[in-house]
PDB file of C-alpha atoms in Angstrom:
ATOM      1  CA  MET W 164     -55.062  15.253  -7.222  1.00 41.00           C
ATOM      2  CA  ARG W 165     -56.285  12.993  -4.425  1.00 48.00           C
ATOM      3  CA  LYS W 166     -55.541   9.860  -6.424  1.00 47.00           C
ATOM      4  CA  LYS W 167     -52.110  11.172  -7.282  1.00 58.00           C
ATOM      5  CA  GLY W 168     -51.507  12.024  -3.629  1.00 79.00           C
ATOM      6  CA  ARG W 169     -52.522   8.536  -2.535  1.00 85.00           C
ATOM      7  CA  PHE W 170     -50.281   6.906  -5.115  1.00 87.00           C
ATOM      8  CA  PHE W 171     -47.403   9.159  -4.051  1.00 88.00           C
ATOM      9  CA  ALA W 172     -47.953   8.177  -0.401  1.00 89.00           C
ATOM     10  CA  VAL W 173     -48.081   4.472  -1.295  1.00 91.00           C
ATOM     11  CA  VAL W 174     -44.775   4.709  -3.165  1.00 92.00           C
ATOM     12  CA  ASP W 175     -43.263   6.611  -0.224  1.00 92.00           C
ATOM     13  CA  PHE W 176     -44.426   3.859   2.121  1.00 93.00           C
ATOM     14  CA  LEU W 177     -42.823   1.204  -0.100  1.00 94.00           C
ATOM     15  CA  TYR W 178     -39.528   3.089  -0.091  1.00 94.00           C
ATOM     16  CA  ILE W 179     -39.638   3.405   3.701  1.00 94.00           C
ATOM     17  CA  CYS W 180     -40.305  -0.331   3.962  1.00 95.00           C
ATOM     18  CA  MET W 181     -37.353  -0.879   1.645  1.00 94.00           C
ATOM     19  CA  MET W 182     -35.181   0.945   4.170  1.00 94.00           C
ATOM     20  CA  ILE W 183     -36.514  -0.753   7.310  1.00 95.00           C
ATOM     21  CA  ILE W 184     -37.347  -4.334   6.291  1.00 95.00           C
ATOM     22  CA  PRO W 185     -33.736  -5.358   5.452  1.00 94.00           C
ATOM     23  CA  ILE W 186     -32.584  -4.325   8.935  1.00 93.00           C
ATOM     24  CA  LEU W 187     -35.480  -6.188  10.563  1.00 93.00           C
ATOM     25  CA  ALA W 188     -34.696  -9.222   8.403  1.00 93.00           C
ATOM     26  CA  GLY W 189     -31.073  -9.096   9.539  1.00 91.00           C
ATOM     27  CA  ILE W 190     -32.100  -8.918  13.199  1.00 89.00           C
ATOM     28  CA  THR W 191     -34.512 -11.834  12.739  1.00 90.00           C
ATOM     29  CA  LEU W 192     -31.884 -13.920  10.961  1.00 89.00           C
ATOM     30  CA  ARG W 193     -29.362 -13.272  13.724  1.00 86.00           C
ATOM     31  CA  ILE W 194     -31.843 -14.242  16.454  1.00 83.00           C
ATOM     32  CA  LEU W 195     -32.756 -17.464  14.663  1.00 85.00           C
ATOM     33  CA  THR W 196     -29.224 -18.551  13.812  1.00 83.00           C
ATOM     34  CA  LYS W 197     -26.944 -17.122  16.508  1.00 74.00           C
ATOM     35  CA  PRO W 198     -26.480 -19.556  19.409  1.00 65.00           C
ATOM     36  CA  LEU W 199     -26.727 -18.140  22.919  1.00 56.00           C
ATOM     37  CA  ARG W 200     -23.472 -18.025  24.884  1.00 58.00           C
ATOM     38  CA  GLU W 201     -22.563 -16.779  28.316  1.00 53.00           C
ATOM     39  CA  GLY W 202     -19.640 -14.551  29.198  1.00 53.00           C
ATOM     40  CA  ILE W 203     -17.394 -12.686  26.785  1.00 54.00           C
ATOM     41  CA  ASN W 204     -17.995 -13.694  23.186  1.00 60.00           C
ATOM     42  CA  ILE W 205     -15.928 -12.038  20.454  1.00 61.00           C
ATOM     43  CA  THR W 206     -16.096 -13.960  17.197  1.00 66.00           C
ATOM     44  CA  GLY W 207     -15.932 -13.249  13.503  1.00 71.00           C
ATOM     45  CA  ALA W 208     -18.764 -13.313  11.014  1.00 78.00           C
ATOM     46  CA  GLN W 209     -21.024 -16.328  11.249  1.00 84.00           C
ATOM     47  CA  ILE W 210     -20.914 -18.739   8.300  1.00 85.00           C
ATOM     48  CA  TYR W 211     -24.385 -19.419   6.892  1.00 86.00           C
ATOM     49  CA  LEU W 212     -23.646 -21.552   3.843  1.00 85.00           C
ATOM     50  CA  LYS W 213     -20.798 -23.231   1.948  1.00 86.00           C
ATOM     51  CA  ILE W 214     -21.247 -23.764  -1.785  1.00 86.00           C
ATOM     52  CA  PRO W 215     -18.892 -26.388  -3.267  1.00 86.00           C
ATOM     53  CA  MET W 216     -16.650 -24.958  -5.999  1.00 85.00           C
ATOM     54  CA  PRO W 217     -13.831 -26.530  -8.069  1.00 85.00           C
ATOM     55  CA  PHE W 218     -10.902 -24.787  -6.347  1.00 82.00           C
ATOM     56  CA  GLN W 219     -12.343 -23.458  -3.088  1.00 81.00           C
ATOM     57  CA  ASP W 220     -15.755 -23.498  -1.463  1.00 83.00           C
ATOM     58  CA  LEU W 221     -17.777 -20.304  -1.789  1.00 84.00           C
ATOM     59  CA  VAL W 222     -18.597 -19.236   1.776  1.00 86.00           C
ATOM     60  CA  ILE W 223     -21.696 -17.128   2.464  1.00 88.00           C
ATOM     61  CA  THR W 224     -21.132 -15.287   5.733  1.00 89.00           C
ATOM     62  CA  GLU W 225     -22.892 -12.814   7.959  1.00 90.00           C
ATOM     63  CA  SER W 226     -20.749 -10.020   6.522  1.00 90.00           C
ATOM     64  CA  GLN W 227     -21.935 -10.650   2.969  1.00 91.00           C
ATOM     65  CA  ILE W 228     -25.594 -10.872   3.964  1.00 93.00           C
ATOM     66  CA  ASN W 229     -25.415  -7.707   6.063  1.00 93.00           C
ATOM     67  CA  SER W 230     -23.586  -5.875   3.270  1.00 94.00           C
ATOM     68  CA  TRP W 231     -26.426  -6.613   0.875  1.00 94.00           C
ATOM     69  CA  LEU W 232     -28.974  -5.567   3.490  1.00 95.00           C
ATOM     70  CA  VAL W 233     -27.167  -2.240   3.858  1.00 95.00           C
ATOM     71  CA  ILE W 234     -27.061  -1.780   0.069  1.00 95.00           C
ATOM     72  CA  ILE W 235     -30.808  -2.403  -0.205  1.00 95.00           C
ATOM     73  CA  SER W 236     -31.530   0.033   2.644  1.00 96.00           C
ATOM     74  CA  ILE W 237     -29.318   2.722   1.085  1.00 95.00           C
ATOM     75  CA  PHE W 238     -31.014   2.176  -2.273  1.00 95.00           C
ATOM     76  CA  GLY W 239     -34.417   2.640  -0.610  1.00 95.00           C
ATOM     77  CA  LEU W 240     -33.167   5.813   1.087  1.00 94.00           C
ATOM     78  CA  CYS W 241     -31.949   7.207  -2.239  1.00 94.00           C
ATOM     79  CA  LEU W 242     -35.285   6.442  -3.895  1.00 94.00           C
ATOM     80  CA  TYR W 243     -37.140   8.079  -1.007  1.00 94.00           C
ATOM     81  CA  LEU W 244     -35.027  11.250  -1.056  1.00 93.00           C
ATOM     82  CA  THR W 245     -35.326  11.649  -4.831  1.00 92.00           C
ATOM     83  CA  HIS W 246     -39.021  10.785  -5.084  1.00 90.00           C
ATOM     84  CA  GLY W 247     -41.108  13.689  -6.304  1.00 86.00           C
ATOM     85  CA  LEU W 248     -38.312  16.059  -7.328  1.00 86.00           C
ATOM     86  CA  SER W 249     -39.540  19.470  -8.394  1.00 84.00           C
ATOM     87  CA  VAL W 250     -37.980  22.615  -9.817  1.00 83.00           C
ATOM     88  CA  ARG W 251     -40.397  25.110  -8.281  1.00 81.00           C
ATOM     89  CA  GLN W 252     -41.620  23.740  -4.954  1.00 79.00           C
ATOM     90  CA  THR W 253     -38.825  21.813  -3.257  1.00 82.00           C
ATOM     91  CA  SER W 254     -39.658  19.508  -0.355  1.00 87.00           C
ATOM     92  CA  ARG W 255     -37.522  18.899   2.719  1.00 89.00           C
ATOM     93  CA  ARG W 256     -36.311  15.562   1.408  1.00 91.00           C
ATOM     94  CA  GLN W 257     -35.291  17.195  -1.877  1.00 91.00           C
ATOM     95  CA  ARG W 258     -33.330  19.838   0.021  1.00 92.00           C
ATOM     96  CA  VAL W 259     -31.592  17.048   1.972  1.00 93.00           C
ATOM     97  CA  ALA W 260     -30.740  15.240  -1.281  1.00 92.00           C
ATOM     98  CA  GLU W 261     -29.438  18.452  -2.856  1.00 92.00           C
ATOM     99  CA  TRP W 262     -27.376  19.182   0.259  1.00 93.00           C
ATOM    100  CA  ILE W 263     -25.772  15.723   0.080  1.00 93.00           C
ATOM    101  CA  VAL W 264     -24.939  16.186  -3.607  1.00 93.00           C
ATOM    102  CA  GLU W 265     -23.551  19.695  -3.103  1.00 93.00           C
ATOM    103  CA  LYS W 266     -21.395  18.720  -0.110  1.00 93.00           C
ATOM    104  CA  THR W 267     -20.029  15.637  -1.870  1.00 94.00           C
ATOM    105  CA  GLU W 268     -19.205  17.573  -5.034  1.00 93.00           C
ATOM    106  CA  SER W 269     -17.575  20.306  -2.965  1.00 93.00           C
ATOM    107  CA  MET W 270     -15.455  17.752  -1.105  1.00 93.00           C
ATOM    108  CA  VAL W 271     -14.369  16.074  -4.349  1.00 93.00           C
ATOM    109  CA  ARG W 272     -13.630  19.412  -6.018  1.00 92.00           C
ATOM    110  CA  ASP W 273     -11.519  20.614  -3.082  1.00 92.00           C
ATOM    111  CA  SER W 274      -9.623  17.316  -2.691  1.00 90.00           C
ATOM    112  CA  MET W 275      -9.239  16.123  -6.286  1.00 90.00           C
ATOM    113  CA  GLY W 276      -9.909  19.066  -8.579  1.00 88.00           C
ATOM    114  CA  GLU W 277     -12.532  19.841 -11.197  1.00 89.00           C
ATOM    115  CA  TYR W 278     -11.318  17.045 -13.484  1.00 89.00           C
ATOM    116  CA  PHE W 279     -12.508  14.389 -11.007  1.00 91.00           C
ATOM    117  CA  ILE W 280     -15.932  15.897 -10.293  1.00 91.00           C
ATOM    118  CA  GLY W 281     -17.472  12.746 -11.787  1.00 89.00           C
ATOM    119  CA  PHE W 282     -16.123  10.848  -8.764  1.00 90.00           C
ATOM    120  CA  SER W 283     -18.779  12.450  -6.545  1.00 92.00           C
ATOM    121  CA  SER W 284     -21.246   9.566  -6.837  1.00 92.00           C
ATOM    122  CA  PHE W 285     -18.514   7.002  -6.128  1.00 93.00           C
ATOM    123  CA  ILE W 286     -17.302   8.888  -3.048  1.00 94.00           C
ATOM    124  CA  ALA W 287     -20.882   9.283  -1.803  1.00 94.00           C
ATOM    125  CA  ALA W 288     -21.372   5.525  -2.235  1.00 93.00           C
ATOM    126  CA  ILE W 289     -18.203   4.800  -0.223  1.00 93.00           C
ATOM    127  CA  LEU W 290     -19.293   7.121   2.582  1.00 93.00           C
ATOM    128  CA  ALA W 291     -22.804   5.665   2.727  1.00 94.00           C
ATOM    129  CA  LEU W 292     -21.800   2.008   2.492  1.00 93.00           C
ATOM    130  CA  SER W 293     -18.991   2.283   5.041  1.00 92.00           C
ATOM    131  CA  GLY W 294     -20.893   4.508   7.461  1.00 90.00           C
ATOM    132  CA  PHE W 295     -24.141   2.533   7.454  1.00 92.00           C
ATOM    133  CA  SER W 296     -22.254  -0.772   7.662  1.00 91.00           C
ATOM    134  CA  SER W 297     -20.544   0.374  10.856  1.00 87.00           C
ATOM    135  CA  LEU W 298     -23.848   1.625  12.285  1.00 87.00           C
ATOM    136  CA  LEU W 299     -25.347  -1.880  12.049  1.00 87.00           C
ATOM    137  CA  SER W 300     -23.792  -2.626  15.435  1.00 80.00           C
ATOM    138  CA  LEU W 301     -26.380  -0.286  16.986  1.00 79.00           C
ATOM    139  CA  PHE W 302     -29.022  -2.879  16.036  1.00 84.00           C
ATOM    140  CA  GLY W 303     -27.004  -5.795  17.423  1.00 78.00           C
ATOM    141  CA  LEU W 304     -25.896  -6.910  13.944  1.00 84.00           C
ATOM    142  CA  TYR W 305     -22.389  -7.796  12.861  1.00 86.00           C
ATOM    143  CA  PRO W 306     -20.925  -4.773  11.012  1.00 87.00           C
ATOM    144  CA  PRO W 307     -19.360  -5.766   7.666  1.00 90.00           C
ATOM    145  CA  THR W 308     -16.585  -3.241   8.323  1.00 89.00           C
ATOM    146  CA  SER W 309     -15.392  -5.556  11.115  1.00 86.00           C
ATOM    147  CA  ASP W 310     -14.602  -8.194   8.477  1.00 87.00           C
ATOM    148  CA  LEU W 311     -11.214  -7.782   6.818  1.00 87.00           C
ATOM    149  CA  ASN W 312     -12.437  -9.582   3.690  1.00 88.00           C
ATOM    150  CA  VAL W 313     -15.080  -6.927   3.041  1.00 90.00           C
ATOM    151  CA  VAL W 314     -12.834  -3.923   3.608  1.00 91.00           C
ATOM    152  CA  ALA W 315     -10.019  -5.574   1.650  1.00 91.00           C
ATOM    153  CA  GLY W 316     -12.406  -5.920  -1.297  1.00 91.00           C
ATOM    154  CA  TRP W 317     -13.100  -2.178  -1.164  1.00 92.00           C
ATOM    155  CA  SER W 318      -9.362  -1.480  -0.980  1.00 92.00           C
ATOM    156  CA  ILE W 319      -8.634  -3.679  -4.007  1.00 93.00           C
ATOM    157  CA  LEU W 320     -11.325  -1.818  -5.968  1.00 92.00           C
ATOM    158  CA  VAL W 321      -9.795   1.531  -5.014  1.00 92.00           C
ATOM    159  CA  PHE W 322      -6.308   0.235  -5.839  1.00 92.00           C
ATOM    160  CA  GLY W 323      -7.594  -0.716  -9.286  1.00 92.00           C
ATOM    161  CA  LEU W 324      -8.790   2.870  -9.809  1.00 92.00           C
ATOM    162  CA  ILE W 325      -5.456   4.245  -8.597  1.00 91.00           C
ATOM    163  CA  THR W 326      -3.537   2.022 -11.015  1.00 91.00           C
ATOM    164  CA  TYR W 327      -5.920   2.876 -13.870  1.00 92.00           C
ATOM    165  CA  TYR W 328      -5.268   6.598 -13.522  1.00 90.00           C
ATOM    166  CA  LYS W 329      -1.532   6.056 -13.098  1.00 89.00           C
ATOM    167  CA  LEU W 330      -1.567   4.190 -16.424  1.00 89.00           C
ATOM    168  CA  LYS W 331      -3.259   7.071 -18.241  1.00 87.00           C
ATOM    169  CA  CYS W 332       0.088   8.102 -19.740  1.00 84.00           C
ATOM    170  CA  GLY W 333       1.022   4.562 -20.688  1.00 84.00           C
ATOM    171  CA  PRO W 334       2.817   1.614 -19.061  1.00 86.00           C
ATOM    172  CA  LEU W 335       6.296   3.082 -19.578  1.00 87.00           C
ATOM    173  CA  HIS W 336       5.409   6.284 -17.766  1.00 83.00           C
ATOM    174  CA  TYR W 337       3.906   4.197 -14.944  1.00 85.00           C
ATOM    175  CA  LEU W 338       7.020   2.035 -14.591  1.00 85.00           C
ATOM    176  CA  LYS W 339       9.252   5.088 -14.789  1.00 84.00           C
ATOM    177  CA  GLY W 340       7.512   6.458 -11.685  1.00 81.00           C
ATOM    178  CA  PHE W 341       9.021   3.672  -9.593  1.00 83.00           C
ATOM    179  CA  THR W 342      12.523   5.009 -10.313  1.00 83.00           C
ATOM    180  CA  GLU W 343      11.798   8.511  -9.006  1.00 81.00           C
ATOM    181  CA  PRO W 344      13.384  10.495  -7.479  1.00 77.00           C
ATOM    182  CA  VAL W 345      16.398   8.171  -7.897  1.00 77.00           C
ATOM    183  CA  ALA W 346      16.772   4.656  -9.280  1.00 79.00           C
ATOM    184  CA  PHE W 347      17.824   2.949  -6.035  1.00 79.00           C
ATOM    185  CA  MET W 348      14.441   3.936  -4.532  1.00 81.00           C
ATOM    186  CA  THR W 349      12.685   1.469  -6.869  1.00 84.00           C
ATOM    187  CA  PRO W 350      12.301  -1.400  -4.317  1.00 86.00           C
ATOM    188  CA  ILE W 351      10.890   1.014  -1.735  1.00 88.00           C
ATOM    189  CA  ASN W 352       8.472   2.501  -4.272  1.00 85.00           C
ATOM    190  CA  VAL W 353       7.298  -0.979  -5.297  1.00 87.00           C
ATOM    191  CA  PHE W 354       6.756  -1.909  -1.657  1.00 88.00           C
ATOM    192  CA  GLY W 355       4.871   1.364  -1.110  1.00 85.00           C
ATOM    193  CA  GLU W 356       2.630   0.581  -4.072  1.00 86.00           C
ATOM    194  CA  ILE W 357       1.732  -2.828  -2.640  1.00 87.00           C
ATOM    195  CA  ALA W 358       1.268  -1.367   0.832  1.00 89.00           C
ATOM    196  CA  THR W 359      -1.409   1.089  -0.339  1.00 88.00           C
ATOM    197  CA  PRO W 360      -4.404  -1.314  -0.379  1.00 88.00           C
ATOM    198  CA  LEU W 361      -3.072  -3.146   2.685  1.00 88.00           C
ATOM    199  CA  SER W 362      -2.848   0.016   4.769  1.00 88.00           C
ATOM    200  CA  MET W 363      -6.310   1.180   3.685  1.00 88.00           C
ATOM    201  CA  ALA W 364      -7.884  -2.178   4.538  1.00 88.00           C
ATOM    202  CA  PHE W 365      -6.172  -2.726   7.888  1.00 86.00           C
ATOM    203  CA  ARG W 366      -6.711   0.879   9.035  1.00 85.00           C
ATOM    204  CA  HIS W 367     -10.467   0.743   8.471  1.00 85.00           C
ATOM    205  CA  TYR W 368     -10.907  -2.826   9.697  1.00 81.00           C
ATOM    206  CA  GLY W 369      -8.670  -2.401  12.758  1.00 80.00           C
ATOM    207  CA  ASN W 370     -10.321   0.758  14.038  1.00 79.00           C
ATOM    208  CA  VAL W 371     -13.868  -0.582  13.714  1.00 78.00           C
ATOM    209  CA  LEU W 372     -13.018  -3.994  15.189  1.00 74.00           C
ATOM    210  CA  SER W 373     -11.047  -2.518  18.081  1.00 74.00           C
ATOM    211  CA  GLY W 374     -14.026  -0.367  19.060  1.00 72.00           C
ATOM    212  CA  THR W 375     -16.278  -3.429  19.127  1.00 71.00           C
ATOM    213  CA  VAL W 376     -13.785  -5.396  21.238  1.00 73.00           C
ATOM    214  CA  ILE W 377     -13.298  -2.545  23.721  1.00 73.00           C
ATOM    215  CA  SER W 378     -17.067  -2.071  24.114  1.00 70.00           C
ATOM    216  CA  VAL W 379     -17.609  -5.778  24.800  1.00 69.00           C
ATOM    217  CA  LEU W 380     -14.736  -5.959  27.295  1.00 74.00           C
ATOM    218  CA  VAL W 381     -15.862  -2.841  29.181  1.00 73.00           C
ATOM    219  CA  ALA W 382     -19.477  -4.037  29.344  1.00 68.00           C
ATOM    220  CA  SER W 383     -18.407  -7.471  30.600  1.00 71.00           C
ATOM    221  CA  GLY W 384     -16.029  -5.939  33.139  1.00 73.00           C
ATOM    222  CA  LEU W 385     -18.718  -3.623  34.469  1.00 70.00           C
ATOM    223  CA  GLN W 386     -21.085  -6.566  34.852  1.00 69.00           C
ATOM    224  CA  GLY W 387     -18.516  -8.480  36.913  1.00 70.00           C
ATOM    225  CA  LEU W 388     -17.698  -5.400  38.981  1.00 70.00           C
ATOM    226  CA  SER W 389     -21.388  -4.775  39.614  1.00 70.00           C
ATOM    227  CA  ASN W 390     -21.871  -8.347  40.850  1.00 70.00           C
ATOM    228  CA  LEU W 391     -18.804  -7.986  43.094  1.00 70.00           C
ATOM    229  CA  ILE W 392     -19.785  -4.670  44.665  1.00 72.00           C
ATOM    230  CA  LEU W 393     -23.587  -4.832  44.621  1.00 65.00           C
ATOM    231  CA  GLY W 394     -24.136  -8.589  44.708  1.00 65.00           C
ATOM    232  CA  TRP W 395     -25.084  -8.375  48.383  1.00 64.00           C
ATOM    233  CA  LEU W 396     -28.373  -6.612  47.557  1.00 65.00           C
ATOM    234  CA  PRO W 397     -31.392  -8.780  48.365  1.00 64.00           C
ATOM    235  CA  GLY W 398     -33.331 -10.719  45.724  1.00 61.00           C
ATOM    236  CA  ILE W 399     -33.303  -9.715  42.110  1.00 64.00           C
ATOM    237  CA  LEU W 400     -31.594  -6.395  42.885  1.00 60.00           C
ATOM    238  CA  GLY W 401     -28.294  -8.224  43.363  1.00 58.00           C
ATOM    239  CA  GLU W 402     -28.533  -9.673  39.863  1.00 62.00           C
ATOM    240  CA  ILE W 403     -29.077  -6.329  38.097  1.00 60.00           C
ATOM    241  CA  PRO W 404     -25.778  -4.985  36.618  1.00 62.00           C
ATOM    242  CA  PHE W 405     -26.285  -1.389  37.758  1.00 57.00           C
ATOM    243  CA  LEU W 406     -22.753  -0.356  36.724  1.00 62.00           C
ATOM    244  CA  GLN W 407     -23.528  -1.288  33.123  1.00 60.00           C
ATOM    245  CA  ILE W 408     -26.110   1.470  32.922  1.00 63.00           C
ATOM    246  CA  GLY W 409     -24.851   4.539  31.081  1.00 58.00           C
ATOM    247  CA  LEU W 410     -21.171   3.971  30.297  1.00 63.00           C
ATOM    248  CA  PRO W 411     -21.605   1.270  27.597  1.00 63.00           C
ATOM    249  CA  ALA W 412     -24.111   3.544  25.876  1.00 63.00           C
ATOM    250  CA  ILE W 413     -21.584   6.399  25.891  1.00 69.00           C
ATOM    251  CA  LEU W 414     -18.918   4.086  24.487  1.00 69.00           C
ATOM    252  CA  SER W 415     -21.381   2.940  21.830  1.00 68.00           C
ATOM    253  CA  ILE W 416     -21.969   6.549  20.789  1.00 71.00           C
ATOM    254  CA  TYR W 417     -18.226   6.996  20.294  1.00 73.00           C
ATOM    255  CA  PHE W 418     -17.184   3.671  18.777  1.00 72.00           C
ATOM    256  CA  ASP W 419     -20.333   2.850  16.786  1.00 73.00           C
ATOM    257  CA  ILE W 420     -21.382   6.306  15.604  1.00 80.00           C
ATOM    258  CA  PHE W 421     -18.470   8.740  15.782  1.00 80.00           C
ATOM    259  CA  SER W 422     -15.623   6.330  15.064  1.00 80.00           C
ATOM    260  CA  GLY W 423     -17.558   4.424  12.389  1.00 81.00           C
ATOM    261  CA  CYS W 424     -18.481   7.596  10.502  1.00 86.00           C
ATOM    262  CA  LEU W 425     -14.960   8.940  10.982  1.00 86.00           C
ATOM    263  CA  GLN W 426     -13.425   5.818   9.428  1.00 87.00           C
ATOM    264  CA  ALA W 427     -15.804   6.107   6.478  1.00 90.00           C
ATOM    265  CA  TYR W 428     -14.686   9.709   5.966  1.00 91.00           C
ATOM    266  CA  ILE W 429     -10.998   8.756   6.253  1.00 90.00           C
ATOM    267  CA  PHE W 430     -11.404   5.912   3.734  1.00 91.00           C
ATOM    268  CA  ALA W 431     -13.098   8.278   1.279  1.00 92.00           C
ATOM    269  CA  MET W 432     -10.427  10.942   1.773  1.00 92.00           C
ATOM    270  CA  LEU W 433      -7.628   8.410   1.228  1.00 91.00           C
ATOM    271  CA  THR W 434      -9.365   7.241  -1.943  1.00 92.00           C
ATOM    272  CA  MET W 435      -9.515  10.774  -3.300  1.00 93.00           C
ATOM    273  CA  MET W 436      -5.953  11.545  -2.263  1.00 92.00           C
ATOM    274  CA  TYR W 437      -4.409   8.397  -3.768  1.00 91.00           C
ATOM    275  CA  VAL W 438      -6.333   8.648  -7.051  1.00 91.00           C
ATOM    276  CA  SER W 439      -5.708  12.368  -7.614  1.00 90.00           C
ATOM    277  CA  SER W 440      -2.051  12.276  -6.534  1.00 87.00           C
ATOM    278  CA  GLY W 441      -1.328   9.203  -8.651  1.00 86.00           C
ATOM    279  CA  PHE W 442      -2.786  10.754 -11.814  1.00 87.00           C
ATOM    280  CA  PRO W 443      -0.046  12.549 -13.852  1.00 84.00           C
ATOM    281  CA  MET W 444      -2.400  15.285 -14.998  1.00 84.00           C
ATOM    282  CA  GLU W 445       0.178  17.603 -16.603  1.00 84.00           C
ATOM    283  CA  ASP W 446       1.865  14.788 -18.514  1.00 81.00           C
ATOM    284  CA  TYR W 447      -1.509  13.373 -19.547  1.00 81.00           C
ATOM    285  CA  PHE W 448      -2.804  16.628 -21.029  1.00 82.00           C
ATOM    286  CA  LYS W 449       0.581  17.323 -22.602  1.00 84.00           C
ATOM    287  CA  LYS W 450       0.512  13.918 -24.265  1.00 80.00           C
ATOM    288  CA  LYS W 451      -3.088  14.486 -25.310  1.00 80.00           C
ATOM    289  CA  ASP W 452      -2.223  17.834 -26.928  1.00 83.00           C
ATOM    290  CA  ASN W 453       0.760  16.310 -28.739  1.00 79.00           C
ATOM    291  CA  ASN W 454      -1.425  13.512 -30.087  1.00 77.00           C
ATOM    292  CA  LYS W 455      -4.010  16.046 -31.216  1.00 81.00           C
ATOM    293  CA  LYS W 456      -1.382  18.138 -33.004  1.00 77.00           C
ATOM    294  CA  HIS W 457       0.090  15.025 -34.589  1.00 73.00           C
ATOM    295  CA  ASN W 458      -3.318  13.864 -35.838  1.00 77.00           C
ATOM    296  CA  THR W 459      -4.120  17.342 -37.177  1.00 77.00           C
ATOM    297  CA  LYS W 460      -0.773  17.530 -38.987  1.00 75.00           C
ATOM    298  CA  LYS W 461      -1.292  14.064 -40.424  1.00 76.00           C
ATOM    299  CA  ALA W 462      -4.778  14.989 -41.632  1.00 71.00           C
ATOM    300  CA  LEU W 463      -3.445  18.123 -43.353  1.00 70.00           C
ATOM    301  CA  GLU W 464      -0.703  16.121 -45.078  1.00 71.00           C
ATOM    302  CA  VAL W 465      -3.296  13.685 -46.411  1.00 67.00           C
ATOM    303  CA  LYS W 466      -5.336  16.558 -47.863  1.00 60.00           C
TER     304      LYS W 466
END
């Protein structure tokens, strides 16, 4: 029992390291590669490497590196929460894992229906990846959700799922949907179809980036105002930005935590709404039943 307990603790420690080390590695990489600048500095993701390719160079940026660090940390968290699952004696971590699964399945069931209950793991992955990516700003790292390329990639993936379920009844049924409710609405419906991934990407990216910009501007403004009002204080006291104490932290709580998690929830809800609403469930099951009856009738005729 003691050996088993020690091995269990060692594995737990490795999973915890798997959660923490990627974040520490990201902080170290940023310190070593980010040049120091004075004043307001609002830039995009730093470019680490360019790999020559035939048509266009493959650029490795801060967003890509931080995205992988978040994925590794989330993977370590999942392994930690599911380590040592038991049917009889449930631990606190197991109850947390079960709560996450139950809440995600409940959200998918209420928003999409029982048919899409298998989407629970995908929706949980979207919530975790988006939420934790936005929270990287708390550690001074560049959040991947502030990069349009990253969020646009998620939107294209979701758009692929939407189109896949719209094509469940065949290409003709999908194309016919553009002519509803009347034929002259076809150009508008086509434009609305194209606008779906664009709106999802720009909504998520814009809200996260705007929060970062506002926080930086407010912090810089408070520093200048502090020097203007309290710069007369003797010695080092005149150099301390007293007005920066408190308010930037409150703004960080809103923009980095509340707004970041809110945008993750909105992105997940839009994913569920677009996929479930685009799926012609009644027509799909009707077509499925007709095919089944046709195959049964054909089999009886052969006999």
